mmCIF file of C-alpha atoms in Angstrom:
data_model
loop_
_atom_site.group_PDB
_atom_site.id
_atom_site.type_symbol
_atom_site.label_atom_id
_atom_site.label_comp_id
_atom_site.label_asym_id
_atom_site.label_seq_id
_atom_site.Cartn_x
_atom_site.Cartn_y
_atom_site.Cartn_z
ATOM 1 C CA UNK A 252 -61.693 -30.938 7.032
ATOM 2 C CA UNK A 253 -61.361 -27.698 9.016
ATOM 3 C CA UNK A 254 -58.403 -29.649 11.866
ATOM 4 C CA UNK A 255 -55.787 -29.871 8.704
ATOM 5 C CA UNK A 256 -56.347 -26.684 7.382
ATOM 6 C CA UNK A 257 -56.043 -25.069 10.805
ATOM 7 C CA UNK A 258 -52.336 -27.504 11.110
ATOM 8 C CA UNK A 259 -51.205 -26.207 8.146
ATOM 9 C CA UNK A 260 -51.806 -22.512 8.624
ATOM 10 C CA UNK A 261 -49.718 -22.900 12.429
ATOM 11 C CA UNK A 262 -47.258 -24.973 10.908
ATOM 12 C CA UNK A 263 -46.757 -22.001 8.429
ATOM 13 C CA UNK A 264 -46.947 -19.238 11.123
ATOM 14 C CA UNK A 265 -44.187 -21.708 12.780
ATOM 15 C CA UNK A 266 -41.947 -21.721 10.170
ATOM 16 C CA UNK A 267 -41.996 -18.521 9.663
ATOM 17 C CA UNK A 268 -41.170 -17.260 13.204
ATOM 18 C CA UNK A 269 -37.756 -19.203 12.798
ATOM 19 C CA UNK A 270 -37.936 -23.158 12.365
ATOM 20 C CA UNK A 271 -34.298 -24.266 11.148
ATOM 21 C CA UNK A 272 -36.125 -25.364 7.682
ATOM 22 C CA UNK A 273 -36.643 -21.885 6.964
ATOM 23 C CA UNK A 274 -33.122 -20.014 7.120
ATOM 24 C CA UNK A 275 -31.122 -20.161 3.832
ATOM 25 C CA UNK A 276 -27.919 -22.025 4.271
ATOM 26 C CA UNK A 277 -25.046 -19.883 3.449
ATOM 27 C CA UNK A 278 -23.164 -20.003 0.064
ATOM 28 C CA UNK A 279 -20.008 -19.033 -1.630
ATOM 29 C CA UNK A 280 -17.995 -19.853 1.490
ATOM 30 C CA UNK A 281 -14.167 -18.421 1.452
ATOM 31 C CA UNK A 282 -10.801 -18.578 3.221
ATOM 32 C CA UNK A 283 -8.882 -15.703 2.276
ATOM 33 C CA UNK A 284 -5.535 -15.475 4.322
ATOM 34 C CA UNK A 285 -2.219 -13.045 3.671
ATOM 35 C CA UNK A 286 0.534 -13.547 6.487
ATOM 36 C CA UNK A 287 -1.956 -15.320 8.465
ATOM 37 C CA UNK A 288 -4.183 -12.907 8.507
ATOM 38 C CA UNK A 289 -7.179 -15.437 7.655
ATOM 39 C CA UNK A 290 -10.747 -14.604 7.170
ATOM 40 C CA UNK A 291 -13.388 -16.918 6.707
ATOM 41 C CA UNK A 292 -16.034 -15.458 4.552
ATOM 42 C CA UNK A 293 -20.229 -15.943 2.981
ATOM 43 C CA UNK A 294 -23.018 -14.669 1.940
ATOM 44 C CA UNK A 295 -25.910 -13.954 2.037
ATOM 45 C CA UNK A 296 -25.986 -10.916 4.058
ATOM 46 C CA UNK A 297 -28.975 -12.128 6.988
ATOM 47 C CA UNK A 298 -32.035 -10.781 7.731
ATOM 48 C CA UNK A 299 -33.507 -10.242 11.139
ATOM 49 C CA UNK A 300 -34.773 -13.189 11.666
ATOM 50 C CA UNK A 301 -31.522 -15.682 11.774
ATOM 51 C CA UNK A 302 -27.954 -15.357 12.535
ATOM 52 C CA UNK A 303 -24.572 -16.979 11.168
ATOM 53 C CA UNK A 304 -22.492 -19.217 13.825
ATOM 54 C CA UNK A 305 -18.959 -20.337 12.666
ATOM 55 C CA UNK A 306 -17.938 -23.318 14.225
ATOM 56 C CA UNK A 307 -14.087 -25.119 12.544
ATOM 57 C CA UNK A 308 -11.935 -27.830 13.327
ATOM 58 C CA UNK A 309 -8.558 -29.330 12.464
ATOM 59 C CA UNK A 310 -8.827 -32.384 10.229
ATOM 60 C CA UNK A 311 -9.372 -35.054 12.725
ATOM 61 C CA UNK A 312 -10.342 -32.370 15.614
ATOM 62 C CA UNK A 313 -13.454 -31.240 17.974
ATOM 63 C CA UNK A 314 -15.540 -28.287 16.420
ATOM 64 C CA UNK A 315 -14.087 -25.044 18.121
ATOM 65 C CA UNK A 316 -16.035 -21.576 18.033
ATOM 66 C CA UNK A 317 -14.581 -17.791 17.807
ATOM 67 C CA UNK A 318 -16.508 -16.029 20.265
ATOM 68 C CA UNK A 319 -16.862 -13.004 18.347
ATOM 69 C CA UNK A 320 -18.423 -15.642 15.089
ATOM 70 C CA UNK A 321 -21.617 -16.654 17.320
ATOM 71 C CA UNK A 322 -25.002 -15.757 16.153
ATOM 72 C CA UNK A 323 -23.727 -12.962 14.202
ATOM 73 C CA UNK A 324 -25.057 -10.900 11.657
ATOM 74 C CA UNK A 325 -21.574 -10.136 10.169
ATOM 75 C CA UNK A 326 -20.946 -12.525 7.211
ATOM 76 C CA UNK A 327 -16.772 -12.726 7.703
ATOM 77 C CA UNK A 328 -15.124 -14.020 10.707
ATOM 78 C CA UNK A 329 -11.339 -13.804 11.741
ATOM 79 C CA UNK A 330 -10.275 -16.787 12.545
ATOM 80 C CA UNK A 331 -6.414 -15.825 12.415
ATOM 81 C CA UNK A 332 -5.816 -16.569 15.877
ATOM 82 C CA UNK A 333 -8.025 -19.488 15.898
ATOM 83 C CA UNK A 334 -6.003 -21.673 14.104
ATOM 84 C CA UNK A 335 -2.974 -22.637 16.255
ATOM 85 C CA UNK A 336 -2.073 -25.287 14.525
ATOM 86 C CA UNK A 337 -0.087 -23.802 11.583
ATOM 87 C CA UNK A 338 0.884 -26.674 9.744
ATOM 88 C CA UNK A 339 -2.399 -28.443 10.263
ATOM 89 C CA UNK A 340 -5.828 -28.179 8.070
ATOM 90 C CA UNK A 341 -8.832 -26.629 9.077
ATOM 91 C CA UNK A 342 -12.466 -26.868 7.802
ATOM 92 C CA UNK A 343 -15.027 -24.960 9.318
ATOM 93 C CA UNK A 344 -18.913 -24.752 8.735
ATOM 94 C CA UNK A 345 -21.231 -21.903 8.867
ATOM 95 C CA UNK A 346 -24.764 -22.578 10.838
ATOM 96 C CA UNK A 347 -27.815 -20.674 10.143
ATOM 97 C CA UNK A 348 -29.319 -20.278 13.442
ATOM 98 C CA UNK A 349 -31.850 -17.938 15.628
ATOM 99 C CA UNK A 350 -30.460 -14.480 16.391
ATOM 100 C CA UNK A 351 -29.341 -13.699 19.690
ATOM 101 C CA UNK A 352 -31.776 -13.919 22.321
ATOM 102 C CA UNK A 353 -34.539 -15.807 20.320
ATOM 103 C CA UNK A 354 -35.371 -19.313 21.712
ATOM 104 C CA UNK A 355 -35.955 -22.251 19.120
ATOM 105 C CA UNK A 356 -36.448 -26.090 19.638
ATOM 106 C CA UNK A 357 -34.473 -26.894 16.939
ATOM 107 C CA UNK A 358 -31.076 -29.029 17.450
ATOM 108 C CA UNK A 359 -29.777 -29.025 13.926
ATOM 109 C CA UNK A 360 -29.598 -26.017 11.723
ATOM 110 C CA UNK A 361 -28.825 -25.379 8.174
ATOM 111 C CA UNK A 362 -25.118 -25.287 7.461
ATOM 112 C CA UNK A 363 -22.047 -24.960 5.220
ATOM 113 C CA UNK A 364 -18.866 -26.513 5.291
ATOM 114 C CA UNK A 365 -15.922 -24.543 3.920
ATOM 115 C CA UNK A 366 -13.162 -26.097 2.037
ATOM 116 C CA UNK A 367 -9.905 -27.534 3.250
ATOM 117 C CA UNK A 368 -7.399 -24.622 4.175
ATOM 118 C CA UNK A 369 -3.930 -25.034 5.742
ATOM 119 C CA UNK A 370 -2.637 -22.086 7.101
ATOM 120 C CA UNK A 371 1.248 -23.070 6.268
ATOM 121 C CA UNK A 372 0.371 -23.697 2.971
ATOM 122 C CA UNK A 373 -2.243 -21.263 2.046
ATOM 123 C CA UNK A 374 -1.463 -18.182 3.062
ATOM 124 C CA UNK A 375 -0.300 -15.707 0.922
ATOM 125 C CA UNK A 376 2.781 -14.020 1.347
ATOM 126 C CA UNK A 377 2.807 -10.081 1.436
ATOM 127 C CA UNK A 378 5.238 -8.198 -0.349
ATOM 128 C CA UNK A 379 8.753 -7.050 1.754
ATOM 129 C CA UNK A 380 10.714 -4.303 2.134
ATOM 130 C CA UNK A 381 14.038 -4.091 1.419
ATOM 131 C CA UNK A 382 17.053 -1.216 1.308
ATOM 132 C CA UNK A 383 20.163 -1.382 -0.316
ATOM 133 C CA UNK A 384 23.238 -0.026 -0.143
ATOM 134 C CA UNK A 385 26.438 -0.154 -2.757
ATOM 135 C CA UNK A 386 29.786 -0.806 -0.826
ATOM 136 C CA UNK A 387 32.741 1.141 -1.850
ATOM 137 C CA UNK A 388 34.242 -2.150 -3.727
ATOM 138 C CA UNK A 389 31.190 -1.741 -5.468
ATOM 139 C CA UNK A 390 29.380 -5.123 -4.355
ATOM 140 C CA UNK A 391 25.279 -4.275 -3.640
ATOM 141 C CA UNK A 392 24.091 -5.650 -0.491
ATOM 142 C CA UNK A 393 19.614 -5.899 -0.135
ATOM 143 C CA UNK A 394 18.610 -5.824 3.449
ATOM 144 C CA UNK A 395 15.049 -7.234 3.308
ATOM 145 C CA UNK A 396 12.640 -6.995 6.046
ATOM 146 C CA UNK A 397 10.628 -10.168 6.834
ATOM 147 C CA UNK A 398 6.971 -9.446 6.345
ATOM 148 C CA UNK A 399 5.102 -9.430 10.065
ATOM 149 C CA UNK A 400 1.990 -11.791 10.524
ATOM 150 C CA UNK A 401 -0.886 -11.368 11.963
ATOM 151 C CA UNK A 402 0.254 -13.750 15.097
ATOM 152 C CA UNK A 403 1.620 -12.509 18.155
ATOM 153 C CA UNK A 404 3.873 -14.681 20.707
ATOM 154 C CA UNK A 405 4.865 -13.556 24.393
ATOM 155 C CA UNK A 406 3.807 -10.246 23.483
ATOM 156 C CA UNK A 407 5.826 -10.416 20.143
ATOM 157 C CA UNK A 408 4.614 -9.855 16.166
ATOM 158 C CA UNK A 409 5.457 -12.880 14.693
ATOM 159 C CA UNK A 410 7.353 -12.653 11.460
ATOM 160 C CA UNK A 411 7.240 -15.145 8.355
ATOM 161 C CA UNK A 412 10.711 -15.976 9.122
ATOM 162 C CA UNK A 413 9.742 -16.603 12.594
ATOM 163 C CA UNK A 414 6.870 -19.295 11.275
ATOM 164 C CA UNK A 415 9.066 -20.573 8.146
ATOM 165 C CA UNK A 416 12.756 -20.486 9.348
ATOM 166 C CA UNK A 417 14.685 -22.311 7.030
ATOM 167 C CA UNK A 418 11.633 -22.998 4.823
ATOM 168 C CA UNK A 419 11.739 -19.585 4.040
ATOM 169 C CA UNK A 420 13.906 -18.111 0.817
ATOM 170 C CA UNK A 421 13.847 -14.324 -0.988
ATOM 171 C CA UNK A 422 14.399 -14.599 -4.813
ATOM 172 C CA UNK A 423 15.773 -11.444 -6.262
ATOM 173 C CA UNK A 424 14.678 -10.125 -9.947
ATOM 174 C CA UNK A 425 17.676 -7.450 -11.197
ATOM 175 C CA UNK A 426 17.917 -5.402 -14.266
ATOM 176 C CA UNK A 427 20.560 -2.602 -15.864
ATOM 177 C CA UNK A 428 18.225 0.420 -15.425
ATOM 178 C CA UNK A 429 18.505 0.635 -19.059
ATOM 179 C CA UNK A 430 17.780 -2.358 -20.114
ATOM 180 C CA UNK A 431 14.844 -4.921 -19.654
ATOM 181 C CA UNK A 432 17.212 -8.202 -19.501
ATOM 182 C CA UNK A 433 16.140 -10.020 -15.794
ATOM 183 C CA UNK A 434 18.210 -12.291 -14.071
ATOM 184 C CA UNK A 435 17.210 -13.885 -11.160
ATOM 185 C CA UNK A 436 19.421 -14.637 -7.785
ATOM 186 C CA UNK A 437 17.874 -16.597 -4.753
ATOM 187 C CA UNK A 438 19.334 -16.784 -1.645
ATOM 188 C CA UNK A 439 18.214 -18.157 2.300
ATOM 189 C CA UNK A 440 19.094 -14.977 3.793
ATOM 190 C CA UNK A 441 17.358 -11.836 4.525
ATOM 191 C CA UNK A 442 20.540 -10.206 4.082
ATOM 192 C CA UNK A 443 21.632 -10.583 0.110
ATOM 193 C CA UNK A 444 25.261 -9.761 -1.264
ATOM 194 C CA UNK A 445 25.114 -9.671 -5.338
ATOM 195 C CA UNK A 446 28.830 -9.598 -5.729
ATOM 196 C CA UNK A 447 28.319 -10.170 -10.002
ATOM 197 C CA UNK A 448 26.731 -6.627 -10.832
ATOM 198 C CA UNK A 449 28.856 -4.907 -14.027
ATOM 199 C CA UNK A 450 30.822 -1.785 -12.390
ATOM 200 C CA UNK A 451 29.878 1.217 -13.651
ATOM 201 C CA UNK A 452 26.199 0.331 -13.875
ATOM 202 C CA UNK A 453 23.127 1.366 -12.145
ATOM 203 C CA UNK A 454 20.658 -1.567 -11.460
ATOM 204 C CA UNK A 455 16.949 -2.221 -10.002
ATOM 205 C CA UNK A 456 15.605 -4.421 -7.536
ATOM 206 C CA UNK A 457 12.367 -6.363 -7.290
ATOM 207 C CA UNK A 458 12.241 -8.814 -4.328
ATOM 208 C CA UNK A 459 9.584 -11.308 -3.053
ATOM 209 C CA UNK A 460 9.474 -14.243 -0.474
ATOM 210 C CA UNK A 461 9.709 -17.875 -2.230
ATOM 211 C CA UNK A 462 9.130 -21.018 0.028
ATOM 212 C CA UNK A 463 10.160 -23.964 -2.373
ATOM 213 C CA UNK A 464 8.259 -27.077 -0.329
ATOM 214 C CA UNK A 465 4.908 -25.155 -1.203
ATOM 215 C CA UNK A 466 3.428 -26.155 -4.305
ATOM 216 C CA UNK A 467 4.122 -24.239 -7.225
ATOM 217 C CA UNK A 468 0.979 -21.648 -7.643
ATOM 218 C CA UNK A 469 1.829 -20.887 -4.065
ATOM 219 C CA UNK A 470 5.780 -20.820 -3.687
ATOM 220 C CA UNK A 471 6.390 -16.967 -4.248
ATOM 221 C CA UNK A 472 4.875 -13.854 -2.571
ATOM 222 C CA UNK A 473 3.654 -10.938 -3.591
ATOM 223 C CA UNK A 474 6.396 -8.735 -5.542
ATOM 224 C CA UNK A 475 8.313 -5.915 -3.847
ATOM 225 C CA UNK A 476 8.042 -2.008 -4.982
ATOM 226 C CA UNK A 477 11.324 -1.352 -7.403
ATOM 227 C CA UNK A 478 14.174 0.039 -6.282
ATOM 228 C CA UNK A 479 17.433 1.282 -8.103
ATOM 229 C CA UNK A 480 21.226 1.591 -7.221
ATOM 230 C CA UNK A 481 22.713 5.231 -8.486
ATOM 231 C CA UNK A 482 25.655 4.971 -9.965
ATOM 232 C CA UNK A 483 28.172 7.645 -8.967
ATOM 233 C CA UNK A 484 30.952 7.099 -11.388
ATOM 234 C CA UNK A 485 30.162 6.602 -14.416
ATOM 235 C CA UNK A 486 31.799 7.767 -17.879
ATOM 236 C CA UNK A 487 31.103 10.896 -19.060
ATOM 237 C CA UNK A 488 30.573 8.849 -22.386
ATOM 238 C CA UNK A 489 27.792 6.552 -20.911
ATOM 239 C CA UNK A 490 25.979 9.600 -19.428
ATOM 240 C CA UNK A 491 26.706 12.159 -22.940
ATOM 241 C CA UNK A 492 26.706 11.442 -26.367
ATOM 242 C CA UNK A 493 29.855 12.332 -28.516
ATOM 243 C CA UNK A 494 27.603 15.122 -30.126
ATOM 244 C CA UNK A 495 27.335 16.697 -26.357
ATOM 245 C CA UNK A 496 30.390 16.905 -25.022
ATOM 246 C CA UNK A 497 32.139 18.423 -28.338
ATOM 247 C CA UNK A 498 29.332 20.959 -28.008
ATOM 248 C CA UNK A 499 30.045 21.023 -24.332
ATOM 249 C CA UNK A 500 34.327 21.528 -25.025
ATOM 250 C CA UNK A 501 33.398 24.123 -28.045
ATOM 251 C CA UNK A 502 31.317 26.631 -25.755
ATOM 252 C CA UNK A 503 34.073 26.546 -23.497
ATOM 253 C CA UNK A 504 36.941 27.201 -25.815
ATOM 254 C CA UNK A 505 34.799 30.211 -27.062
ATOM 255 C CA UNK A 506 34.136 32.088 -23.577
ATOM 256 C CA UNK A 507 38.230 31.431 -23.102
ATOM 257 C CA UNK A 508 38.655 33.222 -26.211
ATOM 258 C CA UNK A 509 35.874 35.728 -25.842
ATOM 259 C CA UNK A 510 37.824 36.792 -22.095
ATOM 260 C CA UNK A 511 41.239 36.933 -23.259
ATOM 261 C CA UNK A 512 39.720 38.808 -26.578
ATOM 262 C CA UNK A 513 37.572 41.491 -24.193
ATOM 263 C CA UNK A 514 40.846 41.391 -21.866
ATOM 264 C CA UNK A 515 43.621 42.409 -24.650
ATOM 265 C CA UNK A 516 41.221 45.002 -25.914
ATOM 266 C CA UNK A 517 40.760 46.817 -22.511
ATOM 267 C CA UNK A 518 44.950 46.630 -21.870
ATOM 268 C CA UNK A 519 45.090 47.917 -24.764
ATOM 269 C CA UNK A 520 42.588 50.807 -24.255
ATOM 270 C CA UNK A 521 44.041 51.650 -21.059
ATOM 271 C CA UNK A 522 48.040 51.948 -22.624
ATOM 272 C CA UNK A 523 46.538 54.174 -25.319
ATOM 273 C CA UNK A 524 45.228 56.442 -22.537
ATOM 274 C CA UNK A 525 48.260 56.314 -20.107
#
């Protein structure tokens, strides 16, 4: 009776020391990706005695591991410039193994697998920049600046027209600055020439990145910061009120008369003395 109950009490003392049975398998595992900036994500956070190892692989692919996502106790790993092939998918899973440097006779360890992600489709798309400039024939012309990546090639930032190309459209949300009417122009440019603007009008600018073979939760980007056109000629009646500029004339008329009034008095003054 005493050989099992001695068993049990190693097998325990086993276990606890690090056996694979006895690390918790991660949960809640998350890609979270903005121009390709991807980050595969868990929890729990570990304790001392195990570690996390990511290992991921295109669909159909050999299981890969990020060097820097090997018996870790981080609980995120970057994996943006892991996954090469862009308009593949990736799973990955996350292992819960010994921590560095701690031996174990276990082959198989608790793991995770992540859902599907696909870097092409996936990713969200930042918000750009833009300036604009109004031509003299009054035609308003948005430069927008492509939103870099995270990727690099020959030494190069990558930008999401670089990875899209023609895939890749801006759609353009444009208001009378005193009005909330929006109209909407899209356009497969970066550089974007609204040519049917009212003259005489100032107008502002949202813009954001739309990819129309995405599907339709993911097809636009993150919005752009407002901008707004000044308008340099418009009618003194748009900018005053009726009310304000015959106050405005009045004033004037009555300094006139008030100098040519103080003016007559002191010629007069000064013929009564001579």
């Amino acid at each position: 009776m005493k050989l099992p109950t001695i068993f049990m009490v190693l097998l325990s003392t086993y276990r606890g020391s690090g056996s694979a049975g006895s690390y918790p398998r991660a949960h809640n595992v998350t890609w979270t990706s903005t121009n390709f900036k991807t980050l595969l994500s868990w929890e729990p956070n570990p304790s001392t005695d195990y570690s996390y190892t990511v290992e991921f692989s295109v669909a159909g692919g050999n299981r890969q591991r990020n060097h820097y996502c090997i018996r870790s106790n981080a609980t995120v790993c970057d994996l943006s410039v892991s996954l090469t092939e862009l308009n593949s998918c990736y799973t990955a899973d996350v292992l819960s193994e010994p921590t560095l440097g701690t031996a174990s006779d276990d082959t198989e360890f608790p793991h995770t697998t992540s859902p599907r992600f696909c870097p092409c489709q996936d990713t969200e798309i930042g918000r750009p920049d833009f300036n604009l400039k109004v031509r003299e024939d009054k035609k308003t012309t948005l430069y927008v600046t492509d939103p870099p990546t995270a990727l690099f090639k020959d030494g190069r930032q990558l930008s999401i027209r670089d990875i899209f190309s023609e895939k890749l459209q801006y759609r353009v949300m444009y208001r009378k600055k005193k009005s909330t009417g929006i109209k909407t122009y899209e356009s497969k440019s970066s550089v974007i020439e609204l040519s049917n603007l009212d003259k005489g009008e100032s107008y502002c600018f949202n813009v954001q990145a739309y990819i129309p073979s995405r599907s339709s939760e993911k097809r636009l980007g993150e919005l752009s910061t407002t901008k707004c056109s000044d308008n340099d000629d418009q009618s003194i009646f748009k900018v005053y009120s009726l009310a304000v500029i015959a106050g405005g004339i009045l004033l004037i008329l009555l300094a006139i008369g008030l100098i040519i009034t103080v003016t007559m008095i002191l010629w007069k003054h000064k013929r009564t003395i001579l």
